[in-house]
Coordinates of C-alpha atoms and ligand atoms in Angstrom, one line a residue:
Chain A
M1 CA 90.0 125.3 118.3
K2 CA 93.3 127.0 119.1
V3 CA 94.5 127.0 122.9
R4 CA 97.3 128.5 124.7
L5 CA 99.6 126.4 127.3
G6 CA 101.5 129.6 128.9
D7 CA 103.3 131.1 125.6
I8 CA 102.7 128.0 123.8
E9 CA 100.1 127.8 121.2
L10 CA 98.2 124.5 120.2
Q11 CA 96.3 124.2 117.1
N12 CA 93.8 122.2 119.3
P13 CA 93.8 120.9 122.7
V14 CA 94.0 117.3 122.0
I15 CA 97.2 115.8 123.1
P16 CA 98.1 111.8 123.4
A17 CA 99.0 111.2 127.0
S18 CA 102.5 109.8 128.1
G19 CA 102.9 106.0 127.9
T20 CA 99.7 105.7 125.4
C21 CA 101.8 106.5 122.3
G22 CA 105.1 105.6 122.7
F23 CA 107.5 108.2 120.9
G24 CA 105.0 108.7 118.1
Q25 CA 106.2 106.4 115.6
E26 CA 103.8 103.5 116.1
M27 CA 100.7 106.1 116.5
S28 CA 101.9 107.7 113.1
E29 CA 101.3 104.2 111.3
W30 CA 97.8 105.0 112.0
F31 CA 97.2 108.6 111.2
D32 CA 99.4 112.0 110.4
L33 CA 100.6 113.1 113.9
N34 CA 100.3 116.8 112.4
C35 CA 96.6 116.9 113.5
L36 CA 97.6 116.7 117.2
G37 CA 97.6 120.0 119.5
A38 CA 100.7 118.4 121.1
I39 CA 102.2 115.0 122.0
A40 CA 103.6 113.7 125.4
T41 CA 106.1 111.2 124.9
K42 CA 106.7 108.0 127.2
G43 CA 108.1 108.5 130.8
T44 CA 111.8 108.9 130.6
T45 CA 114.5 107.7 133.2
R46 CA 118.3 108.0 133.4
D47 CA 118.9 104.1 132.7
A48 CA 117.0 102.0 130.1
R49 CA 114.4 100.0 132.0
Y50 CA 112.4 96.7 131.2
G51 CA 109.8 97.6 133.8
N52 CA 107.5 95.0 135.8
A53 CA 107.1 91.4 135.1
L54 CA 104.1 90.4 132.8
P55 CA 101.0 90.3 132.8
R56 CA 101.2 94.1 133.2
I57 CA 97.7 94.9 131.6
A58 CA 94.5 94.1 133.1
E59 CA 90.9 94.7 131.8
C60 CA 88.3 96.4 134.0
P61 CA 84.7 97.2 133.2
A62 CA 85.1 101.1 132.6
G63 CA 89.0 100.9 131.6
M64 CA 92.1 99.1 132.5
L65 CA 95.0 98.8 135.1
N66 CA 98.6 99.1 133.9
A67 CA 101.8 98.2 135.7
I68 CA 104.3 98.9 132.9
G69 CA 106.7 99.9 135.3
L70 CA 108.4 102.7 132.9
Q71 CA 109.7 100.6 130.3
N72 CA 111.9 103.2 128.4
P73 CA 115.3 103.0 126.6
G74 CA 116.9 105.7 128.9
V75 CA 117.5 109.4 128.4
D76 CA 120.6 108.8 126.2
E77 CA 118.7 106.8 123.3
V78 CA 115.5 109.1 123.9
I79 CA 117.9 112.0 122.9
A80 CA 119.8 110.5 120.2
I81 CA 117.0 108.4 118.6
E82 CA 113.4 108.7 119.8
L83 CA 112.9 112.5 119.8
P84 CA 114.9 113.3 116.4
A85 CA 112.7 110.3 114.9
L86 CA 109.6 111.9 116.3
R87 CA 110.5 115.4 115.1
K88 CA 110.6 114.1 111.7
L89 CA 107.2 112.5 111.7
Y90 CA 105.5 115.8 113.8
R91 CA 106.0 119.4 113.6
G92 CA 104.1 120.4 116.6
P93 CA 104.9 120.8 120.4
I94 CA 106.5 118.0 122.0
I95 CA 105.9 117.3 125.9
A96 CA 108.9 115.3 127.0
N97 CA 107.6 113.4 130.2
V98 CA 110.4 112.6 132.8
S99 CA 110.5 110.2 135.6
G100 CA 112.7 109.5 138.4
F101 CA 113.4 107.7 141.5
S102 CA 115.3 110.3 143.5
L103 CA 115.6 114.1 143.2
E104 CA 119.2 113.7 141.3
E105 CA 117.4 111.4 138.7
Y106 CA 114.6 114.1 137.9
A107 CA 117.4 116.8 137.7
Y108 CA 119.7 114.6 135.6
V109 CA 116.9 113.7 133.1
S110 CA 115.5 117.0 132.9
A111 CA 119.1 119.1 132.3
R112 CA 119.7 116.4 129.6
I113 CA 116.3 116.9 127.9
D114 CA 116.4 120.5 128.4
Q115 CA 119.8 121.0 126.6
E116 CA 119.8 118.5 123.6
T117 CA 116.3 118.5 122.3
D118 CA 113.5 120.8 121.0
A119 CA 111.0 119.7 123.2
A120 CA 108.6 122.5 124.3
I121 CA 107.5 121.5 127.6
I122 CA 109.0 119.2 130.3
E123 CA 106.2 117.3 132.1
V124 CA 107.2 115.7 135.3
N125 CA 105.7 112.4 136.6
I126 CA 105.8 112.5 140.3
S127 CA 103.8 109.3 140.8
C128 CA 107.1 107.4 141.2
P129 CA 108.2 105.9 144.3
N130 CA 111.3 107.7 146.2
V131 CA 113.9 105.3 146.6
H132 CA 115.6 107.4 149.3
N133 CA 112.4 107.7 151.3
G134 CA 110.8 104.2 151.9
G135 CA 109.4 104.1 148.1
M136 CA 106.8 106.7 149.1
A137 CA 105.6 108.2 145.6
F138 CA 106.8 112.2 145.4
G139 CA 103.5 113.3 144.3
T140 CA 101.8 112.3 147.6
S141 CA 103.2 115.0 149.8
P142 CA 103.4 118.7 149.0
E143 CA 107.0 118.9 150.5
A144 CA 108.2 116.0 148.2
A145 CA 106.3 117.4 145.4
A146 CA 107.7 120.9 145.8
A147 CA 111.2 119.6 146.0
V148 CA 111.1 117.6 142.8
T149 CA 109.8 120.9 141.2
K150 CA 112.5 123.0 142.5
A151 CA 115.1 120.4 141.3
V152 CA 113.9 120.4 137.7
K153 CA 113.2 124.4 137.7
A154 CA 117.0 124.8 138.6
V155 CA 118.1 123.0 135.7
T156 CA 115.8 124.1 132.7
R157 CA 114.5 127.4 131.3
K158 CA 111.5 125.3 129.5
P159 CA 108.2 125.5 131.0
V160 CA 108.0 122.7 133.5
Y161 CA 104.6 120.9 134.1
M162 CA 104.1 118.7 137.1
K163 CA 101.9 115.8 136.5
L164 CA 100.1 115.1 139.6
S165 CA 99.1 111.7 141.2
P166 CA 95.5 111.3 142.1
N167 CA 96.2 109.1 145.2
V168 CA 96.1 111.9 147.6
T169 CA 93.5 113.3 150.0
D170 CA 94.0 116.8 149.2
I171 CA 95.2 117.4 145.5
A172 CA 94.8 121.3 145.9
S173 CA 97.4 121.3 148.5
I174 CA 99.9 119.5 146.3
A175 CA 99.1 121.6 143.4
R176 CA 99.7 124.8 145.2
A177 CA 103.0 123.1 146.6
C178 CA 104.3 122.8 142.9
V179 CA 103.2 126.2 141.7
D180 CA 104.6 127.9 144.6
A181 CA 107.9 126.1 144.0
G182 CA 107.8 127.3 140.4
A183 CA 105.9 124.9 138.4
D184 CA 104.6 126.9 135.1
G185 CA 101.7 124.4 134.6
L186 CA 100.2 121.5 136.0
C187 CA 98.9 118.1 134.5
L188 CA 96.5 116.0 136.0
I189 CA 95.6 113.3 136.7
N190 CA 97.9 110.1 136.5
T191 CA 96.3 106.7 137.1
M192 CA 94.5 105.6 140.3
L193 CA 96.2 103.0 142.2
G194 CA 93.9 99.7 141.8
M195 CA 93.9 95.9 141.6
R196 CA 92.1 92.9 140.0
I197 CA 91.9 89.2 141.0
D198 CA 91.7 86.2 139.0
I199 CA 89.0 84.6 141.4
R200 CA 89.7 81.2 139.8
R201 CA 93.1 81.2 140.5
R202 CA 92.8 83.2 143.4
K203 CA 95.8 85.5 142.5
P204 CA 96.1 89.0 141.4
V205 CA 95.7 89.6 137.5
L206 CA 98.6 91.8 137.4
A207 CA 102.0 90.2 138.4
N208 CA 102.9 93.4 140.3
T209 CA 99.7 92.7 142.2
Y210 CA 98.9 96.6 142.0
G211 CA 98.5 98.9 139.0
G212 CA 97.2 102.2 137.7
Y213 CA 93.6 102.7 136.7
S214 CA 92.6 104.6 134.0
G215 CA 89.9 105.1 131.4
P216 CA 86.3 106.3 131.4
G217 CA 85.7 104.9 135.0
V218 CA 88.3 107.9 136.4
F219 CA 86.8 110.6 134.2
P220 CA 84.6 112.2 137.0
V221 CA 87.6 112.0 139.4
A222 CA 89.8 113.6 137.2
L223 CA 87.1 116.2 136.3
R224 CA 86.7 116.9 140.0
M225 CA 90.6 117.2 140.9
V226 CA 91.1 119.5 137.6
N227 CA 88.1 121.8 138.9
Q228 CA 89.5 121.8 142.6
V229 CA 92.9 122.6 141.3
S230 CA 91.9 125.3 139.0
K231 CA 90.1 127.2 141.8
A232 CA 93.3 126.7 144.0
C233 CA 95.8 127.9 141.3
P234 CA 94.1 130.5 139.3
G235 CA 96.1 131.6 136.5
T236 CA 98.1 128.3 136.2
P237 CA 97.6 126.5 132.8
L238 CA 96.3 122.9 133.5
I239 CA 96.3 119.9 131.1
G240 CA 93.5 117.6 132.2
C241 CA 93.7 114.0 131.7
G242 CA 91.9 111.0 133.0
G243 CA 89.3 108.9 130.9
V244 CA 88.7 111.3 128.1
S245 CA 87.3 109.5 125.3
R246 CA 85.5 111.5 123.0
A247 CA 85.0 115.2 121.8
E248 CA 82.4 116.0 124.5
D249 CA 84.8 114.7 127.3
V250 CA 87.3 117.2 125.9
I251 CA 84.8 120.2 126.4
E252 CA 83.7 119.0 129.8
M253 CA 87.2 118.8 131.0
M254 CA 88.0 122.2 129.8
M255 CA 84.9 123.7 131.4
A256 CA 86.3 122.3 134.5
G257 CA 89.7 124.4 134.1
A258 CA 91.7 122.5 131.6
S259 CA 93.3 124.5 128.8
A260 CA 94.3 121.2 127.1
V261 CA 93.6 117.6 127.3
E262 CA 95.4 114.6 127.3
I263 CA 93.9 111.2 126.1
G264 CA 95.5 107.9 127.5
A265 CA 93.7 104.7 127.5
A266 CA 91.3 105.6 124.7
N267 CA 94.5 105.3 122.3
L268 CA 95.0 101.7 123.4
Q269 CA 91.4 100.8 122.8
N270 CA 91.5 102.6 119.2
P271 CA 94.8 103.9 118.0
M272 CA 93.0 106.6 115.9
A273 CA 91.1 107.9 118.9
C274 CA 92.9 111.2 119.1
Q275 CA 92.3 112.0 115.4
Q276 CA 88.7 111.1 115.6
I277 CA 88.2 113.4 118.7
I278 CA 89.9 116.4 116.8
D279 CA 87.6 115.6 113.9
E280 CA 84.4 115.7 116.1
L281 CA 85.3 118.9 117.9
P282 CA 84.2 121.3 115.6
G283 CA 80.7 119.6 115.5
V284 CA 80.3 119.3 118.9
M285 CA 81.4 123.1 119.5
K286 CA 78.8 124.1 117.0
E287 CA 76.2 122.1 118.6
L288 CA 77.3 123.8 121.9
N289 CA 77.4 127.4 120.3
I290 CA 81.3 127.6 121.3
T291 CA 83.3 129.7 118.9
H292 CA 86.6 129.6 120.6
L293 CA 87.7 126.7 122.9
Q294 CA 89.5 129.5 125.0
D295 CA 86.4 130.9 126.1
I296 CA 85.2 127.7 127.9
I297 CA 88.2 127.2 130.2
G298 CA 87.2 127.1 133.9
V299 CA 83.6 128.2 133.1
V300 CA 82.5 125.9 135.8
Chain B
M1 CA 94.4 98.9 109.5
K2 CA 91.1 99.6 111.3
G3 CA 88.0 98.6 109.6
K4 CA 84.4 97.4 110.0
W5 CA 84.1 93.7 109.0
H6 CA 80.8 91.8 108.5
I7 CA 80.3 88.5 110.0
V8 CA 79.6 85.8 107.2
S9 CA 79.5 82.8 109.5
N10 CA 80.1 81.9 113.0
E11 CA 79.7 78.2 114.1
R12 CA 81.0 76.0 117.0
I13 CA 83.5 73.4 115.4
A14 CA 84.7 71.7 118.6
E15 CA 84.3 71.9 122.2
K16 CA 84.3 75.5 123.2
I17 CA 85.9 76.3 119.6
Y18 CA 84.3 78.6 117.3
R19 CA 85.0 79.4 113.7
M20 CA 84.1 82.9 112.5
T21 CA 84.4 84.3 109.1
L22 CA 84.2 87.9 108.2
R23 CA 83.9 90.1 105.2
G24 CA 86.3 93.2 104.8
E25 CA 89.6 94.4 103.6
T26 CA 92.0 91.6 103.6
E27 CA 94.7 93.2 101.5
G28 CA 98.0 92.8 102.8
I29 CA 97.3 90.6 105.8
L30 CA 100.1 88.0 106.3
P31 CA 100.3 84.5 108.0
G32 CA 101.2 84.8 111.6
Q33 CA 99.8 88.2 112.1
F34 CA 96.8 88.7 114.4
V35 CA 93.8 91.1 114.6
E36 CA 92.2 92.8 117.6
I37 CA 88.4 92.6 117.9
A38 CA 86.5 95.4 119.7
V39 CA 83.8 93.0 121.3
P40 CA 80.8 95.3 122.2
G41 CA 80.8 95.6 126.0
C42 CA 84.5 94.9 126.7
Y43 CA 86.9 97.7 127.4
L44 CA 90.0 96.2 125.4
R45 CA 90.1 94.6 122.2
R46 CA 90.6 90.9 122.1
P47 CA 93.8 89.6 120.3
I48 CA 93.1 86.6 117.9
S49 CA 95.4 85.1 115.1
V50 CA 94.5 85.2 111.5
S51 CA 93.5 81.6 110.5
D52 CA 92.7 82.0 106.9
I53 CA 92.4 84.8 104.3
A54 CA 90.7 84.0 100.9
D55 CA 89.5 86.8 98.5
D56 CA 87.8 89.4 100.9
L57 CA 87.2 86.8 103.8
L58 CA 89.0 86.6 107.0
T59 CA 88.6 83.4 109.1
I60 CA 89.6 83.2 112.7
I61 CA 89.4 80.2 115.2
Y62 CA 88.7 81.1 118.7
K63 CA 88.2 79.3 122.1
T64 CA 85.7 80.7 124.5
I65 CA 87.7 81.7 127.5
G66 CA 86.1 84.6 129.3
E67 CA 83.5 87.4 128.8
G68 CA 84.7 88.5 125.4
T69 CA 85.2 85.3 123.7
A70 CA 81.8 84.3 125.2
R71 CA 80.1 87.4 123.6
M72 CA 81.8 86.7 120.3
A73 CA 80.4 83.3 120.2
Q74 CA 76.7 84.9 120.6
M75 CA 77.4 87.0 117.6
K76 CA 75.3 86.2 114.4
S77 CA 75.9 86.5 110.5
G78 CA 75.1 89.9 109.6
E79 CA 76.3 91.5 112.6
T80 CA 79.6 93.9 112.2
L81 CA 82.6 94.4 114.2
D82 CA 85.4 96.9 114.6
I83 CA 88.8 95.1 114.0
L84 CA 92.6 96.2 113.6
T85 CA 94.4 94.1 111.0
G86 CA 97.7 93.8 109.8
L87 CA 99.1 93.5 113.5
G88 CA 102.4 92.0 114.3
N89 CA 105.2 90.7 112.0
G90 CA 103.9 87.3 110.7
Y91 CA 106.1 84.0 110.1
N92 CA 108.8 84.2 107.6
L93 CA 107.8 81.6 105.3
A94 CA 110.9 82.0 103.0
K95 CA 113.1 80.3 106.0
A96 CA 111.5 77.2 105.1
G97 CA 113.2 74.4 103.1
K98 CA 111.4 72.0 100.8
E99 CA 110.4 70.0 103.6
V100 CA 108.6 72.0 106.6
L101 CA 107.3 71.3 109.9
L102 CA 104.3 72.9 111.4
I103 CA 103.5 72.3 115.3
G104 CA 100.6 73.4 117.0
G105 CA 98.8 73.1 120.5
G106 CA 95.2 73.6 121.2
V107 CA 94.5 77.2 120.0
G108 CA 97.9 77.6 118.7
V109 CA 96.6 75.7 115.7
P110 CA 94.8 78.5 114.0
P111 CA 97.7 80.6 112.7
L112 CA 99.2 77.5 111.1
I113 CA 96.5 76.8 108.8
Y114 CA 97.3 80.3 107.0
A115 CA 100.9 79.4 107.0
A116 CA 100.2 75.8 105.5
K117 CA 98.2 77.3 102.8
Q118 CA 100.9 79.4 101.6
L119 CA 103.3 77.0 102.1
R120 CA 101.7 74.4 100.1
Q121 CA 101.3 77.1 97.4
A122 CA 105.0 77.5 97.4
G123 CA 105.3 73.9 96.6
K124 CA 106.5 72.7 100.1
N125 CA 106.1 69.4 101.7
V126 CA 104.1 70.3 104.8
H127 CA 104.2 68.0 107.7
V128 CA 101.9 69.0 110.4
V129 CA 101.8 67.6 114.1
I130 CA 99.0 69.0 116.2
G131 CA 98.0 68.3 120.1
F132 CA 94.9 68.7 122.1
N133 CA 93.6 67.6 125.3
T134 CA 90.9 65.2 124.3
K135 CA 88.8 64.2 121.3
S136 CA 86.0 66.7 121.6
E137 CA 88.6 69.4 121.6
V138 CA 90.1 68.4 118.3
F139 CA 89.9 71.0 115.2
G140 CA 91.8 71.7 112.2
E141 CA 92.9 68.4 110.9
E142 CA 90.8 68.5 107.9
C143 CA 92.0 71.9 106.9
F144 CA 95.4 70.8 106.7
T145 CA 94.4 67.5 104.9
A146 CA 92.5 69.5 102.2
L147 CA 95.8 71.5 101.7
G148 CA 97.6 68.3 101.1
C149 CA 99.7 68.4 104.4
Q150 CA 100.7 65.3 106.2
V151 CA 98.9 65.6 109.5
S152 CA 99.4 63.6 112.7
V153 CA 97.2 64.3 115.5
C154 CA 97.6 63.6 119.3
T155 CA 95.8 63.9 122.5
M156 CA 96.8 63.7 126.0
D157 CA 94.1 61.2 126.9
G158 CA 94.5 59.0 123.7
S159 CA 91.0 59.4 122.8
Y160 CA 92.0 60.6 119.3
G161 CA 94.8 60.1 117.2
V162 CA 98.2 59.1 119.3
K163 CA 98.2 59.3 122.9
G164 CA 100.5 61.9 124.0
V165 CA 101.8 65.3 123.4
V166 CA 103.2 66.8 120.1
T167 CA 106.8 66.3 121.3
D168 CA 106.2 62.6 121.5
L169 CA 106.0 62.7 117.7
L170 CA 109.1 64.7 117.0
H171 CA 112.8 63.8 116.8
K172 CA 115.8 65.2 115.5
P173 CA 116.7 66.0 112.8
A174 CA 113.8 68.1 112.2
P175 CA 113.4 70.4 109.1
F176 CA 112.5 74.2 109.8
Y177 CA 109.5 74.5 111.9
Y178 CA 106.7 77.1 112.4
A179 CA 105.2 76.5 116.0
C180 CA 102.3 78.1 118.1
G181 CA 100.9 76.9 121.4
P182 CA 101.0 77.0 125.3
L183 CA 104.3 77.6 127.1
P184 CA 104.8 74.1 128.4
M185 CA 104.7 72.6 124.9
L186 CA 106.9 75.4 123.4
K187 CA 109.7 74.6 126.2
A188 CA 109.3 70.8 125.6
L189 CA 109.6 71.5 121.8
L190 CA 112.9 73.5 122.2
R191 CA 114.3 70.6 124.2
T192 CA 113.3 67.8 121.6
I193 CA 114.0 69.5 118.3
G194 CA 116.0 72.8 119.0
T195 CA 115.8 76.1 117.8
N196 CA 115.7 75.9 114.0
G197 CA 112.4 77.5 113.7
Q198 CA 110.0 80.2 114.2
I199 CA 107.5 80.3 117.5
S200 CA 104.4 82.7 117.8
M201 CA 104.2 84.1 121.3
E202 CA 101.1 84.9 123.2
E203 CA 100.9 87.6 125.8
R204 CA 98.2 89.9 127.5
M205 CA 97.8 93.1 125.6
G206 CA 96.9 96.5 125.9
C207 CA 97.0 98.1 122.6
G208 CA 98.2 95.3 120.3
A209 CA 99.7 98.2 118.1
G210 CA 103.2 98.9 119.9
L211 CA 101.9 101.9 121.9
C212 CA 101.7 101.0 125.6
M213 CA 104.7 98.5 126.2
G214 CA 102.1 96.0 128.0
C215 CA 103.4 92.9 125.9
T216 CA 107.2 93.3 126.1
I217 CA 109.2 90.1 126.7
E218 CA 112.9 89.9 127.3
T219 CA 114.8 87.9 124.3
K220 CA 118.3 87.2 123.8
D221 CA 118.1 90.2 121.3
G222 CA 116.6 92.6 123.9
F223 CA 113.2 93.7 125.0
K224 CA 110.6 93.1 122.2
R225 CA 106.8 93.8 121.9
V226 CA 104.9 90.5 121.2
C227 CA 102.5 92.8 119.5
K228 CA 105.0 94.5 117.3
E229 CA 108.3 92.8 117.0
G230 CA 106.2 89.7 117.4
P231 CA 104.3 87.7 117.8
V232 CA 106.6 85.5 115.6
F233 CA 110.2 85.2 117.1
S234 CA 113.0 83.0 116.0
A235 CA 113.2 80.2 118.5
D236 CA 116.7 80.7 119.2
A237 CA 116.1 84.2 120.3
L238 CA 113.5 83.3 123.2
K239 CA 114.3 82.8 126.7
I240 CA 111.7 80.2 127.5
E241 CA 113.7 77.0 128.1
N242 CA 113.0 77.7 132.0
Ligands
FAD1 C1 98.8 87.2 119.2 C2 97.9 86.4 120.0 C3 97.0 85.6 119.1 C4 95.7 84.8 119.7 N1 95.3 84.0 118.8 C5 94.1 83.3 119.2 C6 93.4 82.5 118.5 O1 93.8 82.4 117.3 N2 92.4 81.6 119.0 C7 92.1 81.8 120.2 O2 91.3 81.2 120.9 N3 93.0 82.7 121.2 C8 93.8 83.3 120.7 N4 94.5 84.0 121.4 C9 94.5 84.4 123.1 C10 93.0 85.3 123.1 O3 93.4 86.5 123.0 C11 92.4 85.2 124.4 O4 91.7 83.9 124.7 C12 91.2 86.2 124.6 O5 91.6 87.5 124.6 C13 90.3 85.9 125.9 O6 89.3 87.0 126.0 P1 88.1 86.7 127.1 O7 87.5 88.0 127.1 O8 87.2 85.5 126.6 O9 88.9 86.3 128.3 P2 89.0 86.9 129.7 O10 89.9 86.1 130.7 O11 87.6 87.5 130.2 O12 89.8 88.5 129.3 C14 90.4 89.3 130.1 C15 91.5 90.1 129.5 O13 92.6 89.2 129.5 C16 93.0 89.0 128.1 N5 93.4 87.7 127.8 C17 92.8 86.6 128.4 N6 93.4 85.4 128.2 C18 94.4 85.9 127.4 C19 95.4 85.0 126.5 N7 95.7 83.8 126.4 N8 96.3 85.9 125.5 C20 96.0 87.2 125.4 N9 95.3 87.9 126.3 C21 94.4 87.3 127.3 C22 91.8 89.4 127.3 O14 92.2 89.8 126.1 C23 91.3 90.5 128.2 O15 92.0 91.6 127.9 C24 95.7 84.8 121.1 C25 96.2 85.7 121.8 C26 97.4 86.6 121.4 C27 98.1 87.5 122.1
FMN2 C1 99.9 101.9 129.5 C2 100.0 103.1 130.1 C3 101.3 103.8 130.5 C4 101.5 104.7 131.0 N1 102.8 105.5 131.1 C5 102.8 106.5 131.7 C6 104.3 107.4 131.7 O1 105.1 106.8 131.4 N2 104.4 108.5 132.4 C7 103.2 109.3 132.9 O2 103.4 110.3 133.4 N3 102.1 108.8 132.8 C8 101.8 107.7 132.1 N4 100.6 106.9 132.0 C9 99.2 107.7 132.6 C10 98.7 108.5 131.5 O3 99.3 109.2 130.8 C11 97.3 109.3 132.1 O4 97.8 110.0 132.9 C12 96.5 108.2 132.6 O5 96.3 107.0 131.9 C13 95.0 108.9 132.8 O6 94.4 109.1 131.4 P1 93.3 108.0 130.8 O7 92.4 107.7 131.7 O8 93.1 108.8 129.7 O9 94.2 107.0 130.4 C14 100.4 105.6 131.6 C15 99.1 105.2 131.1 C16 98.8 104.2 130.8 C17 97.5 103.5 130.5
FES3 S1 100.0 95.5 123.5 FE1 100.7 97.6 123.7 S2 102.7 97.7 123.0 FE2 102.1 95.6 122.7

């Protein structure tokens, strides 16, 4: 079940996605994290953040909306407390997810993570609004995405994976811009902007009105985007994410072009989802005559 | 813990209120904790308080609100449910003195039943004040009475018990209390008898297991997840006065 993300070997392709496993502590109450391929930690910003007002979760027929608003304890506490605690629980590769609201913030947080932790990969969430540019998300223009990539690459020698937003018309051009700016790999997709309305109260369900849609409903979209990006950026390792809920979905995502797979909403439905998917993978591989997962990456 | 539970009974006990008893692994489940029920056909689990534990039986009492609870109400004995148990901190019953007060409003009553059972076992004098909108919605009184608690019931419209809200029946000085109910009741409670108690909170949840930060409230002690550091909070830590 081994796969590679650049120079880093994972024992299997299954990674809990950022924001759906905290910093590992709570998930470790449900199973031994050491079965995971890697773990992606909660998006970290310069300062501690509470996030958005409640309610910040809404259910959908095939998934959910979240508008957490990047609640996290800030990079100092992440480095001093959360990452060392995770290291005690988990020996495998840690993917540190970094967020920011300005180029300076991305660079600052990435530089701190670079120097002070043994995170294997820096994953950069560019779905955040740029406060210096009318709140437009960095991930929605090739120029802004490239600028964040350059800013982060300038401060770290760790592999940098840009995590792409699906809320764009041409994902391939954004992906290309990140790779041309030096990204070592890409992770896609983040959540799709959505909303729900409480029809009795005639009000949005989320206090923030809009939130990110994820879960099985986004799987076909994520698959399509991974496939497009794998064609546009041959040779760049991709982490596929979006709606993956079972071992078959992992295989499908890898056939579309992903070298590894992140699992998000499924963890919220079932905190043991990642472990179950890892347990089911060998059986599904056998059924499909797959000896090495590495062989199916991007076959479609 | 994640487990498969067998429905033993599921019956209507008041207007839109159902009591479901399930068989499974009850070891270690505490009063004030909740469970997360995977309802077939719903994406997210439904958080429901533990209302009683007896041997290998778990009892929950729930109100039909929307799709999830409506589907639960349709389920029959013999069917199974996938449930996460042992969630949240639970009440710290050691804080109770010889006299102790339980205050509940509507579907805030269920978690107090298991708390009352343990408090009675510990030899406490348990005073229960519970409030509902109207007679048809009243439930739980006989459970508390059977445990040997002193129970007062009130309804907003006076159709059963005392006419009014729970705080009409409360006055200072009050013994240490455990409370659960709608936000307006909790606010009135703090105004009437102060903060010498523990309050069980309710928020929309993603995971119920501390993974997603979906349920975080701001307290006087910082940001706390209702599903993990809660749902029970020291009344003086809450920022709900207004
Ligand atoms: C810790 C805790 C303990 C609870 N204990 C009880 C109990 O013992 N008895 C009882 O009747 N109810 C209890 N509730 C409320 C119960 O969770 C909701 O009534 C239930 O989730 C509604 O689901 P639905 O599908 O019928 O409603 P819908 O409105 O269709 O649900 C849509 C979504 O919103 C969520 N939701 C809706 N209302 C609430 C609410 N009030 N609180 C949290 N999430 C909500 C649902 O879980 C679901 O994700 C508790 C809630 C919490 C957080
Ligand atoms: C509750 C929640 C919180 C999230 N927080 C983050 C975050 O902090 N940083 C990030 O890059 N992505 C975050 N995401 C996005 C997920 O990592 C993932 O990209 C997305 O949910 C799609 O995968 P899924 O369909 O498997 O959930 C979050 C998603 C959820 C549901
Ligand atoms: S509901 Fe996910 S952290 Fe509380």
